CSV table of N, CA and C and ligand atoms in Angstrom, one decimal:
chain,number,residue,atom,x,y,z
A,1,UNK,N,183.0,257.3,-26.7
A,1,UNK,CA,183.7,256.6,-25.9
A,1,UNK,C,184.9,255.8,-26.3
A,2,UNK,N,185.1,254.9,-24.9
A,2,UNK,CA,186.2,255.3,-25.9
A,2,UNK,C,186.5,253.4,-24.1
A,3,UNK,N,187.6,252.5,-24.7
A,3,UNK,CA,187.0,251.2,-24.0
A,3,UNK,C,189.0,252.1,-22.8
A,4,UNK,N,188.8,251.3,-21.5
A,4,UNK,CA,189.5,251.5,-20.7
A,4,UNK,C,190.7,249.8,-20.3
A,5,UNK,N,191.8,249.9,-20.6
A,5,UNK,CA,192.6,249.2,-20.3
A,5,UNK,C,192.4,248.5,-18.6
A,6,UNK,N,191.9,247.3,-18.5
A,6,UNK,CA,191.5,246.5,-17.3
A,6,UNK,C,192.8,245.8,-16.6
A,7,UNK,N,193.1,246.1,-15.4
A,7,UNK,CA,193.9,245.8,-15.0
A,7,UNK,C,194.1,244.2,-14.5
A,8,UNK,N,194.7,243.4,-14.8
A,8,UNK,CA,195.1,242.2,-14.4
A,8,UNK,C,195.9,241.6,-13.6
A,9,UNK,N,195.3,240.8,-13.1
A,9,UNK,CA,196.7,240.2,-11.8
A,9,UNK,C,197.2,239.4,-12.7
A,10,UNK,N,198.8,240.5,-11.6
A,10,UNK,CA,198.9,240.2,-10.5
A,10,UNK,C,199.1,242.0,-10.3
A,11,UNK,N,198.1,242.8,-10.9
A,11,UNK,CA,198.7,244.1,-10.4
A,11,UNK,C,198.0,244.4,-9.4
A,12,UNK,N,199.1,245.0,-8.4
A,12,UNK,CA,199.5,245.4,-6.7
A,12,UNK,C,197.7,246.1,-6.4
A,13,UNK,N,197.2,247.0,-7.6
A,13,UNK,CA,196.1,248.5,-7.0
A,13,UNK,C,195.1,247.3,-7.0
A,14,UNK,N,195.0,245.8,-7.7
A,14,UNK,CA,193.7,245.4,-7.5
A,14,UNK,C,193.4,244.8,-6.2
A,15,UNK,N,194.2,245.6,-5.4
A,15,UNK,CA,194.7,245.5,-3.8
A,15,UNK,C,193.6,246.0,-3.0
A,16,UNK,N,194.2,247.0,-3.6
A,16,UNK,CA,193.6,248.4,-3.1
A,16,UNK,C,192.3,248.7,-2.8
A,17,UNK,N,191.7,248.6,-1.3
A,17,UNK,CA,190.6,249.3,-0.7
A,17,UNK,C,189.9,251.3,-0.6
A,18,UNK,N,189.2,251.0,-2.4
A,18,UNK,CA,187.9,251.5,-2.5
A,18,UNK,C,187.9,252.4,-1.4
A,19,UNK,N,188.7,254.3,-1.9
A,19,UNK,CA,187.7,255.3,-1.1
A,19,UNK,C,186.0,255.4,-1.6
A,20,UNK,N,184.9,255.6,-0.7
A,20,UNK,CA,183.6,256.7,-1.2
A,20,UNK,C,183.9,257.4,-1.9
A,21,UNK,N,182.7,257.3,-2.9
A,21,UNK,CA,182.5,258.4,-3.7
A,21,UNK,C,182.2,259.5,-3.4
A,22,UNK,N,182.5,260.8,-3.8
A,22,UNK,CA,182.6,261.3,-2.3
A,22,UNK,C,181.2,262.4,-3.5
A,23,UNK,N,180.7,263.3,-1.9
A,23,UNK,CA,179.4,264.0,-2.4
A,23,UNK,C,179.1,264.8,-3.9
A,24,UNK,N,178.9,264.5,-4.4
A,24,UNK,CA,178.4,265.2,-5.7
A,24,UNK,C,178.8,265.0,-6.5
A,25,UNK,N,179.6,264.3,-6.9
A,25,UNK,CA,180.8,263.5,-8.2
A,25,UNK,C,179.7,263.1,-9.3
A,26,UNK,N,179.1,262.6,-9.1
A,26,UNK,CA,177.9,261.7,-9.8
A,26,UNK,C,177.1,263.5,-10.9
A,27,UNK,N,177.5,264.6,-10.7
A,27,UNK,CA,177.0,265.5,-11.1
A,27,UNK,C,178.4,265.8,-12.1
A,28,UNK,N,180.1,265.5,-12.1
A,28,UNK,CA,180.8,265.8,-12.9
A,28,UNK,C,180.8,265.7,-14.1
A,29,UNK,N,180.4,266.0,-15.3
A,29,UNK,CA,180.3,265.2,-16.4
A,29,UNK,C,182.2,264.3,-16.7
A,30,UNK,N,183.0,264.5,-16.5
A,30,UNK,CA,184.1,263.6,-16.5
A,30,UNK,C,183.5,262.1,-15.3
A,31,UNK,N,182.9,262.5,-14.7
A,31,UNK,CA,182.0,261.1,-14.3
A,31,UNK,C,181.6,260.4,-15.0
A,32,UNK,N,180.4,260.7,-15.3
A,32,UNK,CA,179.4,260.4,-16.6
A,32,UNK,C,180.0,260.2,-16.6
A,33,UNK,N,181.2,260.5,-18.4
A,33,UNK,CA,182.3,259.9,-19.8
A,33,UNK,C,182.1,258.0,-18.5
A,34,UNK,N,183.2,258.5,-17.4
A,34,UNK,CA,183.2,257.4,-17.8
A,34,UNK,C,183.1,256.2,-16.8
A,35,UNK,N,181.9,256.7,-16.7
A,35,UNK,CA,180.8,255.0,-16.7
A,35,UNK,C,180.2,255.0,-17.4
A,36,UNK,N,180.1,255.5,-18.6
A,36,UNK,CA,179.9,255.3,-20.3
A,36,UNK,C,180.9,254.2,-20.6
A,37,UNK,N,182.2,254.3,-20.5
A,37,UNK,CA,183.3,254.6,-21.1
A,37,UNK,C,183.7,252.7,-20.6
A,38,UNK,N,183.0,252.4,-19.0
A,38,UNK,CA,183.3,251.4,-18.6
A,38,UNK,C,181.8,250.7,-19.1
A,39,UNK,N,181.1,251.4,-19.2
A,39,UNK,CA,179.7,249.8,-19.7
A,39,UNK,C,180.7,249.6,-20.6
A,40,UNK,N,181.1,250.6,-22.2
A,40,UNK,CA,181.3,250.3,-23.4
A,40,UNK,C,183.0,249.0,-22.9
A,41,UNK,N,183.2,249.5,-22.4
A,41,UNK,CA,184.7,247.8,-22.0
A,41,UNK,C,183.6,247.1,-21.5
A,42,UNK,N,183.6,246.8,-20.7
A,42,UNK,CA,182.8,245.7,-19.8
A,42,UNK,C,181.7,245.0,-21.1
A,43,UNK,N,181.0,245.9,-22.1
A,43,UNK,CA,180.5,245.0,-23.3
A,43,UNK,C,181.0,244.4,-24.2
A,44,UNK,N,182.4,244.6,-25.1
A,44,UNK,CA,183.5,244.6,-25.7
A,44,UNK,C,184.3,242.8,-25.1
A,45,UNK,N,184.6,244.0,-23.3
A,45,UNK,CA,185.6,242.3,-22.9
A,45,UNK,C,185.1,240.7,-23.9
A,46,UNK,N,183.3,239.9,-23.9
A,46,UNK,CA,182.6,240.8,-22.8
A,46,UNK,C,182.9,240.1,-21.3
A,47,UNK,N,181.7,241.0,-20.4
A,47,UNK,CA,181.8,240.9,-18.8
A,47,UNK,C,180.2,241.4,-18.3
A,48,UNK,N,179.9,240.7,-17.2
A,48,UNK,CA,178.8,241.5,-16.7
A,48,UNK,C,178.7,242.0,-15.6
A,49,UNK,N,179.9,242.8,-15.4
A,49,UNK,CA,180.3,242.9,-14.0
A,49,UNK,C,181.7,244.0,-14.6
A,50,UNK,N,181.7,245.0,-13.5
A,50,UNK,CA,182.8,246.0,-14.0
A,50,UNK,C,183.6,247.1,-12.8
A,51,UNK,N,184.5,246.4,-11.7
A,51,UNK,CA,184.5,247.6,-10.7
A,51,UNK,C,185.4,248.5,-11.3
A,52,UNK,N,185.0,249.8,-10.4
A,52,UNK,CA,186.5,250.7,-10.7
A,52,UNK,C,187.8,250.5,-10.1
A,53,UNK,N,187.7,249.6,-9.1
A,53,UNK,CA,189.2,249.4,-9.2
A,53,UNK,C,190.2,248.4,-10.5
A,54,UNK,N,188.9,248.3,-10.7
A,54,UNK,CA,190.0,247.0,-12.6
A,54,UNK,C,190.1,248.2,-13.4
A,55,UNK,N,188.8,249.5,-13.0
A,55,UNK,CA,190.2,250.4,-14.7
A,55,UNK,C,191.1,251.5,-13.6
A,56,UNK,N,191.7,251.0,-11.9
A,56,UNK,CA,192.7,251.7,-11.4
A,56,UNK,C,191.6,252.9,-11.1
A,57,UNK,N,190.5,253.0,-10.9
A,57,UNK,CA,190.0,254.0,-10.2
A,57,UNK,C,190.0,253.6,-8.8
A,58,UNK,N,190.5,254.7,-7.7
A,58,UNK,CA,190.2,253.9,-6.5
A,58,UNK,C,189.4,254.3,-5.5
A,59,UNK,N,187.9,254.4,-6.1
A,59,UNK,CA,186.8,255.0,-5.8
A,59,UNK,C,185.6,254.2,-5.6
A,60,UNK,N,184.8,254.3,-4.6
A,60,UNK,CA,183.4,252.5,-4.3
A,60,UNK,C,182.6,253.1,-5.4
A,61,UNK,N,182.6,252.3,-6.7
A,61,UNK,CA,181.3,252.6,-7.6
A,61,UNK,C,182.3,251.1,-8.1
A,62,UNK,N,180.6,250.3,-9.3
A,62,UNK,CA,180.4,248.9,-10.0
A,62,UNK,C,179.2,249.6,-11.2
A,63,UNK,N,179.3,249.1,-11.8
A,63,UNK,CA,178.8,248.6,-13.0
A,63,UNK,C,178.4,247.1,-13.1
A,64,UNK,N,177.2,246.6,-13.9
A,64,UNK,CA,176.5,245.7,-13.6
A,64,UNK,C,175.7,245.1,-14.8
A,65,UNK,N,175.4,244.4,-15.5
A,65,UNK,CA,174.3,244.0,-16.6
A,65,UNK,C,175.0,242.6,-16.5
A,66,UNK,N,173.8,241.8,-16.2
A,66,UNK,CA,174.2,239.9,-16.6
A,66,UNK,C,173.0,240.0,-17.7
A,67,UNK,N,171.9,240.7,-18.6
A,67,UNK,CA,171.0,240.6,-19.8
A,67,UNK,C,172.3,240.1,-20.7
A,68,UNK,N,171.1,239.0,-22.0
A,68,UNK,CA,172.3,239.1,-22.4
A,68,UNK,C,172.4,240.3,-23.8
A,69,UNK,N,170.9,241.0,-23.7
A,69,UNK,CA,171.1,242.0,-24.7
A,69,UNK,C,171.2,243.6,-24.2
A,70,UNK,N,171.7,244.0,-22.7
A,70,UNK,CA,172.6,244.2,-22.4
A,70,UNK,C,171.3,245.7,-22.0
A,71,UNK,N,170.5,244.8,-21.5
A,71,UNK,CA,169.3,245.7,-21.5
A,71,UNK,C,168.7,245.9,-20.1
A,72,UNK,N,169.4,245.9,-18.9
A,72,UNK,CA,169.4,246.5,-17.9
A,72,UNK,C,171.2,247.0,-16.9
A,73,UNK,N,171.2,247.5,-18.0
A,73,UNK,CA,172.6,249.1,-17.0
A,73,UNK,C,172.7,248.7,-15.8
A,74,UNK,N,173.1,248.5,-15.1
A,74,UNK,CA,173.3,248.9,-13.7
A,74,UNK,C,174.3,249.4,-12.8
A,75,UNK,N,174.5,251.2,-12.1
A,75,UNK,CA,175.4,252.3,-11.4
A,75,UNK,C,174.9,251.5,-9.7
A,76,UNK,N,176.1,250.8,-9.4
A,76,UNK,CA,176.3,251.3,-7.7
A,76,UNK,C,176.7,252.4,-7.5
A,77,UNK,N,177.0,252.5,-7.3
A,77,UNK,CA,178.1,253.6,-6.2
A,77,UNK,C,178.0,253.5,-4.4
A,78,UNK,N,178.5,253.8,-4.0
A,78,UNK,CA,179.1,253.2,-2.8
A,78,UNK,C,178.2,252.2,-1.9
A,79,UNK,N,178.2,251.8,-2.5
A,79,UNK,CA,177.2,250.3,-3.0
A,79,UNK,C,177.9,249.0,-1.3
A,80,UNK,N,176.5,249.2,-0.5
A,80,UNK,CA,176.6,248.6,0.7
A,80,UNK,C,175.4,247.2,0.7
A,81,UNK,N,176.0,246.1,1.4
A,81,UNK,CA,175.1,244.6,1.8
A,81,UNK,C,173.9,245.4,3.3
A,82,UNK,N,172.9,244.8,2.7
A,82,UNK,CA,172.2,245.7,3.7
A,82,UNK,C,171.8,243.9,4.6
A,83,UNK,N,172.2,243.0,3.1
A,83,UNK,CA,170.6,241.7,4.1
A,83,UNK,C,171.4,240.7,3.3
A,84,UNK,N,171.7,239.3,3.7
A,84,UNK,CA,171.4,238.7,3.4
A,84,UNK,C,170.8,237.5,3.2
A,85,UNK,N,170.8,236.6,2.0
A,85,UNK,CA,170.1,235.2,2.3
A,85,UNK,C,170.8,234.2,3.0
A,86,UNK,N,170.1,233.4,3.4
A,86,UNK,CA,170.1,232.6,4.3
A,86,UNK,C,171.2,230.7,3.3
A,87,UNK,N,169.7,231.0,2.4
A,87,UNK,CA,170.0,230.2,1.2
A,87,UNK,C,171.6,231.3,0.8
A,88,UNK,N,172.2,229.4,0.5
A,88,UNK,CA,173.9,230.3,-0.6
A,88,UNK,C,172.9,229.3,-2.1
A,89,UNK,N,174.3,229.9,-3.6
A,89,UNK,CA,174.8,229.8,-3.9
A,89,UNK,C,175.8,229.9,-5.0
A,90,UNK,N,175.8,229.4,-5.8
A,90,UNK,CA,177.3,228.5,-5.8
A,90,UNK,C,177.0,228.8,-7.7
A,91,UNK,N,178.1,228.9,-8.2
A,91,UNK,CA,178.1,229.7,-10.0
A,91,UNK,C,179.5,229.9,-10.0
A,92,UNK,N,180.1,229.1,-11.1
A,92,UNK,CA,181.3,229.2,-11.8
A,92,UNK,C,181.8,230.6,-12.4
A,93,UNK,N,182.6,231.1,-11.8
A,93,UNK,CA,182.5,233.0,-11.7
A,93,UNK,C,183.9,232.7,-12.5
A,94,UNK,N,184.2,234.0,-13.4
A,94,UNK,CA,185.6,234.3,-13.9
A,94,UNK,C,185.7,235.6,-13.8
A,95,UNK,N,186.6,236.6,-13.8
A,95,UNK,CA,186.8,237.9,-14.0
A,95,UNK,C,187.7,238.0,-15.3
A,96,UNK,N,187.3,239.5,-15.7
A,96,UNK,CA,188.2,239.9,-16.5
A,96,UNK,C,189.4,239.9,-15.8
A,97,UNK,N,190.0,240.9,-14.6
A,97,UNK,CA,191.1,240.8,-13.5
A,97,UNK,C,191.7,239.8,-13.9
A,98,UNK,N,191.4,238.6,-14.3
A,98,UNK,CA,191.6,236.7,-14.2
A,98,UNK,C,191.6,236.0,-15.2
A,99,UNK,N,191.5,236.7,-16.4
A,99,UNK,CA,191.8,236.1,-17.6
A,99,UNK,C,191.4,234.6,-18.0
A,100,UNK,N,190.5,233.7,-18.6
A,100,UNK,CA,191.4,232.1,-18.3
A,100,UNK,C,190.7,231.2,-17.5
A,101,UNK,N,190.5,231.6,-16.0
A,101,UNK,CA,190.6,231.1,-14.6
A,101,UNK,C,188.9,231.5,-14.2
A,102,UNK,N,188.6,229.8,-14.3
A,102,UNK,CA,187.1,230.0,-13.7
A,102,UNK,C,187.1,228.8,-12.6
A,103,UNK,N,185.9,229.3,-11.6
A,103,UNK,CA,186.0,228.3,-10.7
A,103,UNK,C,184.4,228.8,-9.6
A,104,UNK,N,184.1,227.4,-9.5
A,104,UNK,CA,182.9,227.3,-8.7
A,104,UNK,C,183.2,228.1,-7.2
A,105,UNK,N,182.3,229.1,-6.7
A,105,UNK,CA,182.4,229.8,-5.5
A,105,UNK,C,181.1,229.8,-5.5
A,106,UNK,N,180.9,230.2,-3.7
A,106,UNK,CA,179.2,229.9,-3.0
A,106,UNK,C,178.8,231.4,-2.8
A,107,UNK,N,178.3,232.0,-2.8
A,107,UNK,CA,177.6,232.9,-1.8
A,107,UNK,C,176.9,232.8,-1.5
A,108,UNK,N,176.0,233.9,-0.7
A,108,UNK,CA,174.2,234.3,-0.8
A,108,UNK,C,173.5,234.4,-1.6
A,109,UNK,N,172.6,233.7,-1.8
A,109,UNK,CA,171.5,233.3,-3.5
A,109,UNK,C,171.2,235.1,-3.2
A,110,UNK,N,170.4,235.6,-2.5
A,110,UNK,CA,169.7,237.6,-2.5
A,110,UNK,C,170.3,237.8,-1.3
A,111,UNK,N,170.5,239.2,-1.9
A,111,UNK,CA,171.2,240.5,-1.5
A,111,UNK,C,170.3,241.3,-0.9
A,112,UNK,N,170.7,241.8,0.1
A,112,UNK,CA,169.4,243.6,-0.2
A,112,UNK,C,170.8,244.4,-0.3
A,113,UNK,N,170.4,245.4,-1.4
A,113,UNK,CA,171.7,246.2,-1.5
A,113,UNK,C,172.0,248.3,-1.6
A,114,UNK,N,172.0,248.7,-1.1
A,114,UNK,CA,171.9,250.1,-0.8
A,114,UNK,C,173.2,251.3,-1.5
A,115,UNK,N,173.2,251.7,-2.3
A,115,UNK,CA,173.7,253.1,-3.0
A,115,UNK,C,173.0,253.6,-3.9
A,116,UNK,N,174.3,254.4,-4.3
A,116,UNK,CA,173.7,256.0,-4.6
A,116,UNK,C,173.2,255.6,-6.3
A,117,UNK,N,172.9,255.4,-7.3
A,117,UNK,CA,172.6,255.5,-8.8
A,117,UNK,C,173.6,256.1,-9.3
A,118,UNK,N,173.4,256.1,-10.9
A,118,UNK,CA,174.8,257.1,-11.6
A,118,UNK,C,174.2,259.1,-11.4
A,119,UNK,N,172.9,258.9,-11.0
A,119,UNK,CA,172.8,260.4,-10.6
A,119,UNK,C,173.1,260.7,-9.0
A,120,UNK,N,172.4,259.7,-8.8
A,120,UNK,CA,173.7,260.0,-7.1
A,120,UNK,C,172.2,260.2,-6.0
A,121,UNK,N,171.6,259.3,-6.5
A,121,UNK,CA,169.9,258.7,-6.5
A,121,UNK,C,169.8,257.9,-5.9
A,122,UNK,N,169.9,257.8,-4.1
A,122,UNK,CA,169.9,256.4,-3.6
A,122,UNK,C,168.9,255.5,-3.5
A,123,UNK,N,169.1,254.0,-3.7
A,123,UNK,CA,168.0,253.0,-3.6
A,123,UNK,C,168.5,252.3,-2.6
A,124,UNK,N,167.3,251.0,-2.6
A,124,UNK,CA,167.6,249.7,-1.9
A,124,UNK,C,167.4,249.3,-3.2
A,125,UNK,N,167.9,247.5,-3.3
A,125,UNK,CA,167.3,246.6,-4.7
A,125,UNK,C,167.8,245.5,-3.9
A,126,UNK,N,166.8,244.1,-4.0
A,126,UNK,CA,166.8,243.0,-3.3
A,126,UNK,C,167.2,242.7,-4.5
A,127,UNK,N,168.1,241.8,-4.7
A,127,UNK,CA,168.4,241.0,-6.2
A,127,UNK,C,168.9,239.3,-5.7
A,128,UNK,N,168.8,238.4,-6.5
A,128,UNK,CA,168.7,237.3,-6.5
A,128,UNK,C,169.8,236.7,-7.4
A,129,UNK,N,169.9,235.2,-7.4
A,129,UNK,CA,170.2,234.9,-8.5
A,129,UNK,C,171.6,235.3,-9.4
A,130,UNK,N,171.9,234.7,-10.6
A,130,UNK,CA,173.2,235.5,-10.9
A,130,UNK,C,173.1,236.9,-10.8
A,131,UNK,N,172.1,237.6,-10.1
A,131,UNK,CA,172.4,238.9,-10.5
A,131,UNK,C,172.9,238.9,-9.1
A,132,UNK,N,173.0,238.9,-7.9
A,132,UNK,CA,173.1,238.8,-6.7
A,132,UNK,C,174.7,238.1,-6.5
A,133,UNK,N,175.2,237.2,-7.4
A,133,UNK,CA,176.8,236.6,-7.3
A,133,UNK,C,177.0,237.6,-7.9
A,134,UNK,N,176.8,237.8,-9.1
A,134,UNK,CA,177.9,239.7,-9.6
A,134,UNK,C,178.2,240.5,-8.8
A,135,UNK,N,176.5,241.7,-8.3
A,135,UNK,CA,176.7,242.1,-7.4
A,135,UNK,C,177.8,242.0,-6.2
A,136,UNK,N,178.3,240.8,-5.3
A,136,UNK,CA,178.9,240.5,-4.7
A,136,UNK,C,180.5,240.6,-5.7
A,137,UNK,N,180.8,239.8,-6.7
A,137,UNK,CA,182.0,239.7,-7.0
A,137,UNK,C,182.0,241.0,-6.9
A,138,UNK,N,181.2,242.0,-7.2
A,138,UNK,CA,182.1,243.3,-8.2
A,138,UNK,C,182.1,244.3,-6.6
A,139,UNK,N,181.5,244.2,-5.5
A,139,UNK,CA,181.6,244.4,-4.2
A,139,UNK,C,182.9,244.0,-3.7
A,140,UNK,N,183.1,243.2,-4.5
A,140,UNK,CA,184.4,242.8,-3.5
A,140,UNK,C,186.1,243.3,-4.4
A,141,UNK,N,185.9,244.0,-5.1
A,141,UNK,CA,186.5,244.3,-5.6
A,141,UNK,C,187.0,245.4,-4.9
A,142,UNK,N,185.2,246.7,-4.7
A,142,UNK,CA,185.9,247.4,-4.5
A,142,UNK,C,186.6,247.5,-3.2
A,143,UNK,N,186.6,246.2,-2.3
A,143,UNK,CA,187.9,245.8,-0.7
A,143,UNK,C,188.6,244.8,-1.1
A,144,UNK,N,189.3,245.5,-2.6
A,144,UNK,CA,190.4,244.5,-2.6
A,144,UNK,C,190.6,242.9,-2.8
A,145,UNK,N,189.5,242.4,-3.3
A,145,UNK,CA,189.3,240.9,-3.0
A,145,UNK,C,189.0,240.4,-4.1
A,146,UNK,N,189.3,239.5,-4.8
A,146,UNK,CA,189.3,238.4,-5.7
A,146,UNK,C,188.3,237.7,-5.2
A,147,UNK,N,187.4,237.1,-6.3
A,147,UNK,CA,186.8,235.5,-7.1
A,147,UNK,C,187.8,234.5,-6.2
A,148,UNK,N,188.6,234.5,-6.2
A,148,UNK,CA,190.2,233.7,-6.2
A,148,UNK,C,190.4,233.2,-4.3
A,149,UNK,N,190.0,234.8,-3.8
A,149,UNK,CA,190.6,234.4,-2.7
A,149,UNK,C,188.6,233.9,-1.7
A,150,UNK,N,188.2,233.8,-2.1
A,150,UNK,CA,187.1,232.2,-1.7
A,150,UNK,C,187.2,230.6,-1.6
A,151,UNK,N,188.7,230.6,-2.6
A,151,UNK,CA,188.7,229.3,-2.8
A,151,UNK,C,189.0,228.7,-1.6
A,152,UNK,N,189.3,227.3,-1.1
A,152,UNK,CA,190.0,226.5,-0.9
A,152,UNK,C,192.2,227.3,-1.4
A,153,UNK,N,192.4,226.3,-0.3
A,153,UNK,CA,194.6,226.8,-0.5
A,153,UNK,C,194.5,226.4,-1.5
A,154,UNK,N,193.7,224.8,-2.0
A,154,UNK,CA,194.1,224.2,-2.2
A,154,UNK,C,193.8,224.2,-4.5
A,155,UNK,N,192.3,224.7,-4.2
A,155,UNK,CA,192.0,225.0,-5.4
A,155,UNK,C,192.7,226.3,-6.2
A,156,UNK,N,193.5,227.1,-4.7
A,156,UNK,CA,193.3,228.6,-5.2
A,156,UNK,C,194.9,227.9,-5.8
A,157,UNK,N,195.6,227.7,-5.0
A,157,UNK,CA,197.2,227.3,-5.3
A,157,UNK,C,196.9,227.3,-7.2
A,158,UNK,N,196.2,225.6,-7.8
A,158,UNK,CA,196.4,225.2,-8.7
A,158,UNK,C,195.5,226.7,-9.6
A,159,UNK,N,194.5,227.2,-9.6
A,159,UNK,CA,193.8,228.2,-10.5
A,159,UNK,C,195.4,229.4,-10.9
A,160,UNK,N,196.2,229.3,-10.1
A,160,UNK,CA,197.0,230.2,-9.5
A,160,UNK,C,198.7,229.7,-10.6
A,161,UNK,N,198.3,228.5,-10.5
A,161,UNK,CA,198.9,227.7,-11.6
A,161,UNK,C,199.0,227.9,-12.6
A,162,UNK,N,197.6,227.5,-12.9
A,162,UNK,CA,197.1,227.4,-14.1
A,162,UNK,C,197.5,229.1,-15.3
A,163,UNK,N,196.9,230.1,-13.6
A,163,UNK,CA,197.3,231.2,-14.8
A,163,UNK,C,198.3,232.3,-15.1
A,164,UNK,N,199.4,231.8,-14.1
A,164,UNK,CA,200.3,231.7,-14.6
A,164,UNK,C,201.4,231.3,-16.3
A,165,UNK,N,200.4,230.1,-15.7
A,165,UNK,CA,201.4,229.1,-17.1
A,165,UNK,C,200.4,229.4,-18.4
A,166,UNK,N,198.7,230.3,-18.8
A,166,UNK,CA,198.7,230.8,-19.5
A,166,UNK,C,198.9,232.7,-19.9
A,167,UNK,N,199.4,232.4,-18.3
A,167,UNK,CA,200.0,233.9,-18.9
A,167,UNK,C,201.6,233.4,-19.9
A,168,UNK,N,202.8,232.6,-18.9
A,168,UNK,CA,203.7,233.2,-20.0
A,168,UNK,C,203.7,232.1,-21.7
A,169,UNK,N,202.4,231.6,-21.7
A,169,UNK,CA,201.7,231.0,-23.4
A,169,UNK,C,201.9,232.5,-24.2
A,170,UNK,N,201.1,233.2,-23.4
A,170,UNK,CA,200.8,234.9,-23.7
A,170,UNK,C,199.3,235.5,-24.0
A,171,UNK,N,198.4,234.1,-23.2
A,171,UNK,CA,197.5,234.5,-23.3
A,171,UNK,C,197.3,235.8,-22.6
B,1,LIG,ZN1,186.3,240.1,-11.5
């Protein structure tokens, strides 16, 4: 296994909309290796989610594991959110593609997501709390969206200025 470089803002590919993963792709050993490498990369970062677009692959899939001990590695291929709770949840989010920046983002507290697992098998999963936040954050990536897009213009501006400053300082 090996670590994959993670694209960082302002890399333009982070704004690309990923295309559906082709049928049968899960049977490709290279695809399975890519998933393993993405898990290794995410755990090493460390992070709790990583979308394909963050490692410059423009196909709709992502990985998530919000446990402390790498206990629930999840793969979502071609994920679609089928339902969202009315209740909202605020979480201070960060992103491996915007290192050093954290901000409160409001999203649905619970969602029902439909996807294929790493072997191409369809499943539907109801998730809430941190896992729901993380899944929504990663699906945004597949649409070229970043968590800072959810902030008010003032807060986004402030976050981007701080990010520029951090980068100039070499962080
Ligand atoms: Zn992210």
